[in-house]
Coordinates of C-alpha atoms in Angstrom, one line a residue:
X16 CA 19.9 28.8 39.8
X17 CA 17.2 28.3 41.3
X18 CA 15.4 24.5 41.1
X19 CA 12.2 23.9 42.3
X20 CA 8.9 22.1 41.1
X21 CA 6.6 24.9 42.4
X22 CA 8.9 27.7 41.0
X23 CA 6.9 30.7 39.2
X24 CA 8.8 30.8 35.7
X25 CA 9.6 28.0 34.5
X26 CA 11.7 27.2 31.3
X27 CA 12.3 24.6 28.9
X28 CA 15.4 23.9 26.9
X29 CA 15.6 22.0 23.8
X30 CA 18.6 20.8 22.9
X31 CA 19.9 18.1 20.3
X32 CA 23.3 16.3 20.8
X33 CA 25.6 18.4 18.3
X34 CA 28.6 20.1 20.3
X35 CA 27.4 23.1 20.1
X36 CA 24.1 22.4 22.1
X37 CA 26.7 21.9 25.1
X38 CA 28.3 25.1 24.8
X39 CA 24.4 26.6 24.7
X40 CA 23.4 24.9 27.8
X41 CA 27.1 26.1 29.3
X42 CA 26.2 30.0 28.2
X43 CA 23.2 29.7 29.5
X44 CA 23.6 28.6 32.8
X45 CA 26.2 31.1 33.4
X46 CA 24.1 33.5 32.5
X47 CA 21.6 32.5 35.4
X48 CA 24.3 32.3 37.6
X49 CA 25.5 35.6 37.3
X50 CA 22.1 37.6 37.5
X51 CA 21.7 36.7 41.2
X52 CA 17.9 37.3 40.8
X53 CA 15.3 36.2 44.2
X54 CA 12.8 34.7 41.5
X55 CA 12.1 31.2 41.7
X56 CA 12.5 29.9 38.5
X57 CA 13.0 25.9 37.2
X58 CA 15.1 25.1 34.0
X59 CA 14.6 22.0 32.4
X60 CA 16.5 20.5 29.6
X61 CA 15.2 18.0 26.6
X62 CA 17.1 15.7 24.5
X63 CA 14.5 16.2 21.7
X64 CA 15.9 12.7 20.2
X65 CA 15.3 11.1 23.7
X66 CA 11.6 12.8 23.7
X67 CA 10.4 13.5 20.1
X68 CA 6.9 13.8 21.5
X69 CA 7.7 17.0 23.5
X70 CA 9.4 19.0 19.9
X71 CA 5.9 18.2 18.4
X72 CA 4.0 18.9 20.9
X73 CA 5.8 22.7 21.3
X74 CA 5.9 22.7 17.6
X75 CA 9.7 23.5 17.5
X76 CA 11.5 24.2 13.6
X77 CA 14.9 24.3 15.3
X78 CA 17.1 23.9 18.1
X79 CA 18.3 24.4 20.6
X80 CA 15.4 26.6 21.8
X81 CA 14.4 28.3 25.0
X82 CA 10.5 28.2 25.6
X83 CA 9.0 30.1 28.8
X84 CA 6.0 27.8 29.8
X85 CA 5.1 29.7 32.5
X86 CA 3.7 32.1 33.8
X87 CA 2.0 32.7 30.0
X88 CA 1.6 33.5 27.6
X89 CA 3.9 30.9 26.1
X90 CA 7.0 32.1 24.2
X91 CA 10.0 30.3 22.4
X92 CA 13.3 31.6 22.0
X93 CA 15.5 30.5 19.2
X94 CA 18.3 31.6 16.9
X95 CA 22.6 31.0 17.5
X96 CA 22.8 33.6 20.8
X97 CA 20.2 32.4 23.2
X98 CA 21.7 34.4 25.5
X99 CA 21.4 37.6 24.1
X100 CA 17.4 36.5 23.6
X101 CA 17.4 35.6 27.2
X102 CA 18.7 38.7 28.0
X103 CA 16.3 40.9 26.1
X104 CA 13.3 39.0 27.5
X105 CA 14.5 38.9 30.9
X106 CA 12.9 41.8 32.5
X107 CA 9.6 41.5 31.0
X108 CA 9.8 37.8 32.3
X109 CA 10.3 39.2 35.8
X110 CA 7.6 41.8 35.6
X111 CA 4.7 39.0 34.1
X112 CA 6.4 37.0 37.0
X113 CA 5.6 39.1 39.9
X114 CA 2.4 39.8 38.7
X115 CA 1.3 36.7 38.2
X116 CA 2.6 36.1 42.0
X117 CA 0.3 38.8 43.5
X118 CA -2.6 37.4 41.4
X119 CA -1.8 34.1 43.0
X120 CA -2.0 35.4 46.5
X121 CA -5.7 36.3 46.0
X122 CA -6.2 33.0 44.4
X123 CA -5.3 31.0 46.7
X124 CA -7.0 32.9 49.1
X125 CA -10.2 31.8 47.8
X126 CA -9.4 28.2 47.7
X127 CA -7.9 28.0 43.9
X128 CA -5.5 24.8 43.3
X129 CA -1.6 25.8 42.5
X130 CA -0.3 25.8 39.3
X131 CA 1.4 22.1 37.9
X132 CA 4.8 21.3 37.9
X133 CA 6.7 21.8 35.1
X134 CA 7.6 17.7 35.1
X135 CA 3.9 17.1 35.7
X136 CA 3.0 19.6 31.9
X137 CA 5.5 18.0 30.5
X138 CA 4.5 14.4 31.2
X139 CA 1.2 15.3 30.3
X140 CA 2.2 16.9 27.1
X141 CA 4.1 13.8 26.0
X142 CA 0.5 11.6 26.9
X143 CA -1.4 13.8 25.0
X144 CA 0.7 13.7 21.8
X145 CA 1.1 9.5 22.6
X146 CA -2.9 9.6 22.5
X147 CA -3.0 11.6 19.3
X148 CA -0.6 9.0 17.5
X149 CA -2.8 6.4 18.7
X150 CA -5.9 8.0 17.8
X151 CA -4.6 8.9 14.3
X152 CA -3.3 4.9 13.8
X153 CA -6.7 3.9 15.3
X154 CA -8.3 6.4 12.5
X155 CA -6.3 4.9 9.9
X156 CA -7.3 0.8 11.0
X157 CA -11.0 2.0 10.6
X158 CA -10.3 3.5 7.1
X159 CA -8.7 0.5 6.0
X160 CA -11.1 -2.1 7.0
X161 CA -14.2 0.3 5.9
X162 CA -12.2 0.4 2.6
X163 CA -11.8 -3.5 2.5
X164 CA -15.3 -3.9 3.6
X165 CA -16.6 -1.7 0.6
X166 CA -14.3 -3.6 -1.8
X167 CA -15.0 -7.2 -0.3
X168 CA -19.1 -5.8 -1.1
X169 CA -18.3 -4.7 -4.7
X170 CA -16.5 -8.4 -5.4
X171 CA -19.1 -10.2 -4.1
X172 CA -21.4 -7.8 -6.5
X173 CA -19.0 -8.3 -9.6
X174 CA -18.5 -12.0 -8.9
X175 CA -22.2 -12.8 -8.9
X176 CA -22.0 -10.7 -12.5
X177 CA -19.3 -12.7 -13.5
X178 CA -19.9 -15.9 -12.8
X179 CA -23.4 -16.1 -14.1
X180 CA -22.3 -16.1 -17.9
X181 CA -20.2 -19.3 -17.6
X182 CA -22.5 -20.8 -15.4
X183 CA -25.1 -20.3 -18.0
X184 CA -22.7 -21.4 -20.9
X185 CA -21.7 -24.8 -19.3
X186 CA -25.3 -25.2 -18.2
X187 CA -26.5 -25.2 -21.8
X188 CA -23.2 -27.2 -22.7
X189 CA -24.7 -29.9 -20.2
X190 CA -28.2 -29.9 -21.0
X191 CA -27.3 -30.3 -25.2
X192 CA -25.5 -32.8 -24.1
X193 CA -27.9 -34.3 -22.7
X194 CA -30.1 -34.5 -25.6
X195 CA -27.9 -35.7 -27.9
X196 CA -28.0 -38.9 -25.7
X197 CA -32.1 -39.6 -25.5
X198 CA -32.4 -42.5 -27.9
X199 CA -35.7 -40.3 -29.9
X200 CA -33.0 -38.5 -31.5
X201 CA -31.4 -39.2 -35.2
X202 CA -28.3 -37.8 -35.3
X203 CA -25.2 -39.4 -37.1
X204 CA -23.5 -41.5 -34.5
X205 CA -20.3 -40.0 -35.7
X206 CA -21.8 -36.5 -36.1
X207 CA -22.9 -37.0 -32.6
X208 CA -19.6 -38.2 -30.7
X209 CA -18.0 -35.2 -32.2
X210 CA -20.8 -32.6 -30.9
X211 CA -20.2 -34.8 -27.3
X212 CA -16.8 -34.4 -27.5
X213 CA -17.0 -30.5 -28.4
X214 CA -19.7 -30.1 -25.7
X215 CA -17.7 -31.9 -22.8
X216 CA -14.8 -29.6 -23.8
X217 CA -17.0 -26.5 -23.6
X218 CA -18.6 -27.2 -19.9
X219 CA -15.0 -28.3 -18.4
X220 CA -13.5 -24.9 -20.0
X221 CA -16.2 -22.9 -18.3
X222 CA -15.9 -24.6 -15.4
X223 CA -12.5 -24.1 -15.1
X224 CA -13.1 -20.6 -15.4
X225 CA -15.4 -20.5 -12.5
X226 CA -12.7 -22.1 -10.7
X227 CA -10.3 -19.3 -11.5
X228 CA -12.9 -16.8 -10.7
X229 CA -13.7 -18.1 -7.4
X230 CA -9.7 -18.6 -6.3
X231 CA -9.2 -15.1 -7.4
X232 CA -11.3 -14.0 -5.0
X233 CA -10.0 -16.0 -2.4
X234 CA -6.7 -15.2 -2.8
X235 CA -7.6 -11.7 -3.2
X236 CA -9.4 -11.9 0.4
X237 CA -6.8 -13.6 2.1
X238 CA -3.8 -13.2 0.6
X239 CA -1.3 -10.5 0.9
X240 CA 2.4 -12.1 -0.2
X241 CA 3.5 -14.5 -2.1
X242 CA 4.4 -16.9 0.9
X243 CA 1.0 -17.9 0.8
X244 CA 0.7 -19.2 -2.0
X245 CA 0.5 -23.3 -2.1
X246 CA 2.8 -24.0 -5.6
X247 CA 3.8 -27.4 -6.5
X248 CA 6.6 -26.5 -9.2
X249 CA 7.4 -29.1 -11.4
X250 CA 8.6 -29.9 -15.1
X251 CA 6.1 -27.8 -17.4
X252 CA 5.9 -27.8 -21.0
X253 CA 5.0 -24.3 -21.7
X254 CA 4.7 -24.3 -25.3
X255 CA 1.5 -26.5 -25.1
X256 CA 0.4 -25.0 -22.2
X257 CA 0.3 -21.4 -23.8
X258 CA -1.5 -23.2 -27.2
X259 CA -4.3 -24.8 -25.1
X260 CA -5.3 -21.4 -23.6
X261 CA -5.0 -19.8 -26.8
X262 CA -7.3 -22.2 -28.1
X263 CA -9.8 -21.6 -25.7
X264 CA -9.6 -17.7 -26.4
X265 CA -10.6 -18.6 -30.1
X266 CA -14.5 -17.8 -29.8
X267 CA -13.6 -14.3 -28.1
X268 CA -10.9 -13.6 -30.4
X269 CA -13.2 -14.0 -33.5
X270 CA -16.2 -12.1 -31.9
X271 CA -13.7 -8.8 -32.0
X272 CA -12.1 -10.1 -34.9
X273 CA -9.3 -10.0 -33.5
X274 CA -6.0 -10.9 -35.3
X275 CA -4.2 -13.4 -33.1
X276 CA -0.1 -13.7 -33.7
X277 CA 1.9 -16.4 -31.8
X278 CA 5.6 -16.9 -32.1
X279 CA 7.0 -19.7 -29.8
X280 CA 9.8 -21.5 -31.0
X281 CA 10.1 -25.6 -31.3
X282 CA 13.1 -25.8 -29.4
X283 CA 11.6 -24.0 -26.2
X284 CA 12.8 -25.5 -22.8
X285 CA 10.5 -26.6 -20.4
X286 CA 10.5 -24.6 -17.5
X287 CA 9.9 -25.1 -13.7
X288 CA 6.9 -24.0 -12.5
X289 CA 3.7 -24.8 -11.4
X290 CA 1.2 -25.5 -14.4
X291 CA -1.8 -24.5 -12.6
X292 CA -0.8 -21.0 -11.5
X293 CA 1.0 -20.1 -14.6
X294 CA -2.4 -21.1 -16.5
X295 CA -3.8 -18.4 -14.3
X296 CA -1.5 -15.7 -15.0
X297 CA -1.3 -16.7 -18.9
X298 CA -5.0 -15.9 -18.6
X299 CA -5.8 -13.3 -17.2
X300 CA -3.2 -11.5 -19.5
X301 CA -4.7 -12.8 -22.7
X302 CA -8.4 -12.0 -21.1
X303 CA -6.8 -8.4 -20.4
X304 CA -5.6 -8.0 -24.1
X305 CA -8.6 -9.0 -25.5
X306 CA -11.0 -6.6 -23.1
X307 CA -8.7 -3.6 -24.0
X308 CA -8.2 -4.5 -27.8
X309 CA -10.7 -2.6 -29.7
X310 CA -12.4 -4.0 -32.6
X311 CA -9.7 -5.7 -35.7
X312 CA -6.8 -5.3 -33.3
X313 CA -4.0 -7.3 -33.0
X314 CA -2.5 -9.7 -30.0
X315 CA 0.6 -11.4 -29.8
X316 CA 1.8 -14.2 -27.6
X317 CA 5.6 -14.4 -27.8
X318 CA 7.9 -16.5 -25.7
X319 CA 11.4 -16.2 -26.1
X320 CA 14.2 -18.5 -24.2
X321 CA 16.2 -14.9 -22.7
X322 CA 18.9 -16.9 -20.9
X323 CA 20.3 -20.0 -19.8
X324 CA 18.2 -19.7 -16.2
X325 CA 15.3 -17.6 -17.5
X326 CA 11.9 -18.0 -19.9
X327 CA 10.4 -14.7 -20.7
X328 CA 6.6 -15.0 -22.2
X329 CA 5.3 -11.5 -23.5
X330 CA 1.5 -11.1 -24.5
X331 CA 1.1 -7.8 -26.3
X332 CA -1.8 -5.7 -27.7
X333 CA -2.8 -2.7 -29.4
X334 CA -5.2 -1.4 -27.0
X335 CA -5.1 2.3 -25.6
X336 CA -2.2 1.5 -23.2
X337 CA -1.6 2.5 -20.0
X338 CA -0.3 6.2 -18.9
X339 CA 3.0 6.8 -17.7
X340 CA 1.7 7.3 -14.1
X341 CA 0.0 5.1 -13.6
X342 CA 2.5 2.2 -15.3
X343 CA 4.6 1.3 -11.5
X344 CA 0.8 1.0 -10.0
X345 CA -0.9 -1.4 -12.2
X346 CA 0.0 -4.5 -10.0
X347 CA -1.1 -3.3 -7.0
X348 CA -4.1 -4.9 -5.5
X349 CA -7.5 -3.2 -6.2
X350 CA -5.9 -0.4 -8.2
X351 CA -7.9 0.2 -11.6
X352 CA -7.8 2.9 -14.5
X353 CA -10.1 5.8 -13.9
X354 CA -11.3 4.7 -18.0
X355 CA -12.1 1.4 -16.3
X356 CA -14.2 1.7 -13.3
X357 CA -17.6 1.3 -15.7
X358 CA -16.0 -1.7 -16.9
X359 CA -16.7 -5.3 -15.8
X360 CA -13.8 -6.3 -13.3
X361 CA -12.7 -6.1 -9.7
X362 CA -9.2 -5.4 -10.1
X363 CA -7.2 -7.7 -8.7
X364 CA -6.2 -9.2 -11.6
X365 CA -2.8 -8.5 -12.3
X366 CA -2.0 -7.9 -8.2
X367 CA -2.6 -11.7 -8.6
X368 CA -0.6 -12.3 -11.9
X369 CA 2.3 -10.4 -9.7
X370 CA 2.4 -12.5 -6.5
X371 CA 1.7 -15.7 -8.7
X372 CA 4.7 -15.2 -10.7
X373 CA 7.0 -14.2 -7.8
X374 CA 5.7 -17.3 -6.1
X375 CA 6.7 -19.1 -9.3
X376 CA 10.7 -17.0 -8.6
X377 CA 10.0 -15.0 -11.6
X378 CA 9.4 -11.3 -12.5
X379 CA 6.7 -9.4 -14.0
X380 CA 6.5 -6.5 -15.9
X381 CA 5.0 -4.3 -18.4
X382 CA 5.9 -1.7 -21.4
X383 CA 3.1 0.4 -22.6
X384 CA 2.7 3.5 -24.8
X385 CA -0.6 5.8 -24.8
X386 CA -2.7 4.7 -28.0
X387 CA -0.2 2.0 -28.9
X388 CA -1.1 -0.4 -26.7
X389 CA 0.9 -2.7 -24.0
X390 CA 2.9 -5.5 -23.7
X391 CA 3.1 -7.6 -20.5
X392 CA 6.1 -10.0 -19.8
X393 CA 6.9 -12.8 -16.9
X394 CA 9.9 -14.9 -16.8
X395 CA 10.1 -18.3 -15.3
X396 CA 13.6 -20.5 -14.7
X397 CA 14.4 -23.2 -16.7
X398 CA 13.7 -26.7 -15.5
X399 CA 17.4 -28.5 -14.3
X400 CA 17.9 -32.1 -13.9

C-alpha cells in the first residue's frame, strides 16, 4: 500500500468501534496488498466517534464507509462487504487516476497549483463544520436576544398601560382623603373617620398592587431560577393572609357577579414561607381566576392540610379551561394561549408563581378541562418549631 500525501488517489475509510470494523480494515488492507498496483494512493482511517464533524460533513448514514475523495467526483461505498464493492469499482478508479495524471501534467506546465493532500482536505472539512456550528450558535443567540428585546418592549408598553389604573385609583383615594380634611367640609366625624380609613386602605392596596407589578417585571427581566430570589421564610398564618387577599378582590368579584366560595379549616397549621412571596402567588392566581371566569361564574379557594409536612392551596374557577396540549407549558415564562394574546397581560405571572413556590420549597401544578374551568394547586411546608 502506498502512503503518499500527494497520491493522486485519495481514500478515506470511516469506521466505528464495533468489532466488525477491525475486520473490515484488515480485509481492505489485504485487498490493497494483493493488487500490486503501481497507482499511488493514500488511505486514511477515521474513527467517527473521534471526529464526528467529518462524519457530518460527508453525510454518512452508516459505517464502515469508504469514500473516494480524489480524483472527483466524490464517491461513497458502503455495505456489509466493502471489499466486493471496492473490487467492482477499482478498475474505473484506476482509469480516472490515469486521466487525472495526464491532465495534471498539462496543467502544471502552465503554472496551476498542485492539489491539496488528503490530511489538509480533512482538516479543512473539520474547520468548515466547526465554523458552521459556530455560525448556527451565533444565529440562535441573536434570535434569542431579539426575542428578549421584543419581549421587554411589550412589557414596557403593557406596564405603562396596566399601571395607569391602580395609579389613578390611588390618586383619587388620596384626593378624596385630602378633601375630607378641609375644615369647611361638614362631614359627620364618625362618617369622616370611616371614610378616611376606607380610603387609606384602598390607597395602600393599590400602591401594593403597583409594587407587585413592578416586582414581577424586574423578576422576569433578571431572574431565571428560584435561587435568585431573596426568600425570608418564617411562621405564616396562611388562613389570615388568604382571607385578607380575598377581601381586596371584593369589588372585582362583585363587578362580574362572581360567586366566591372558601373552604379553609379553622385548625389549619401555620406554614413556613415568605409571606410577601406567597401573597404574590395567591393574588396572581385569584386575579387570573377572575379574569378568565365569565360573568356569573364561580371561584373557589380551598386550603387543605394534605400531609403532616405539606399544606395545599387551590384556586378553582369555572372558566374556559386550558387545552391539554398547553398545560405542561402554562408555567413557562412568556407563554400565552393564542386566545389570550389580545388580552391584557404579559405572560410571566404563572412562570413567576412557579419560581416563587419552588423557592419556598413547594410545588405548583394545574388540573384543567376544556370549557369546565381550571384548578391551580400549590403546596407549602408546615411550620415546625
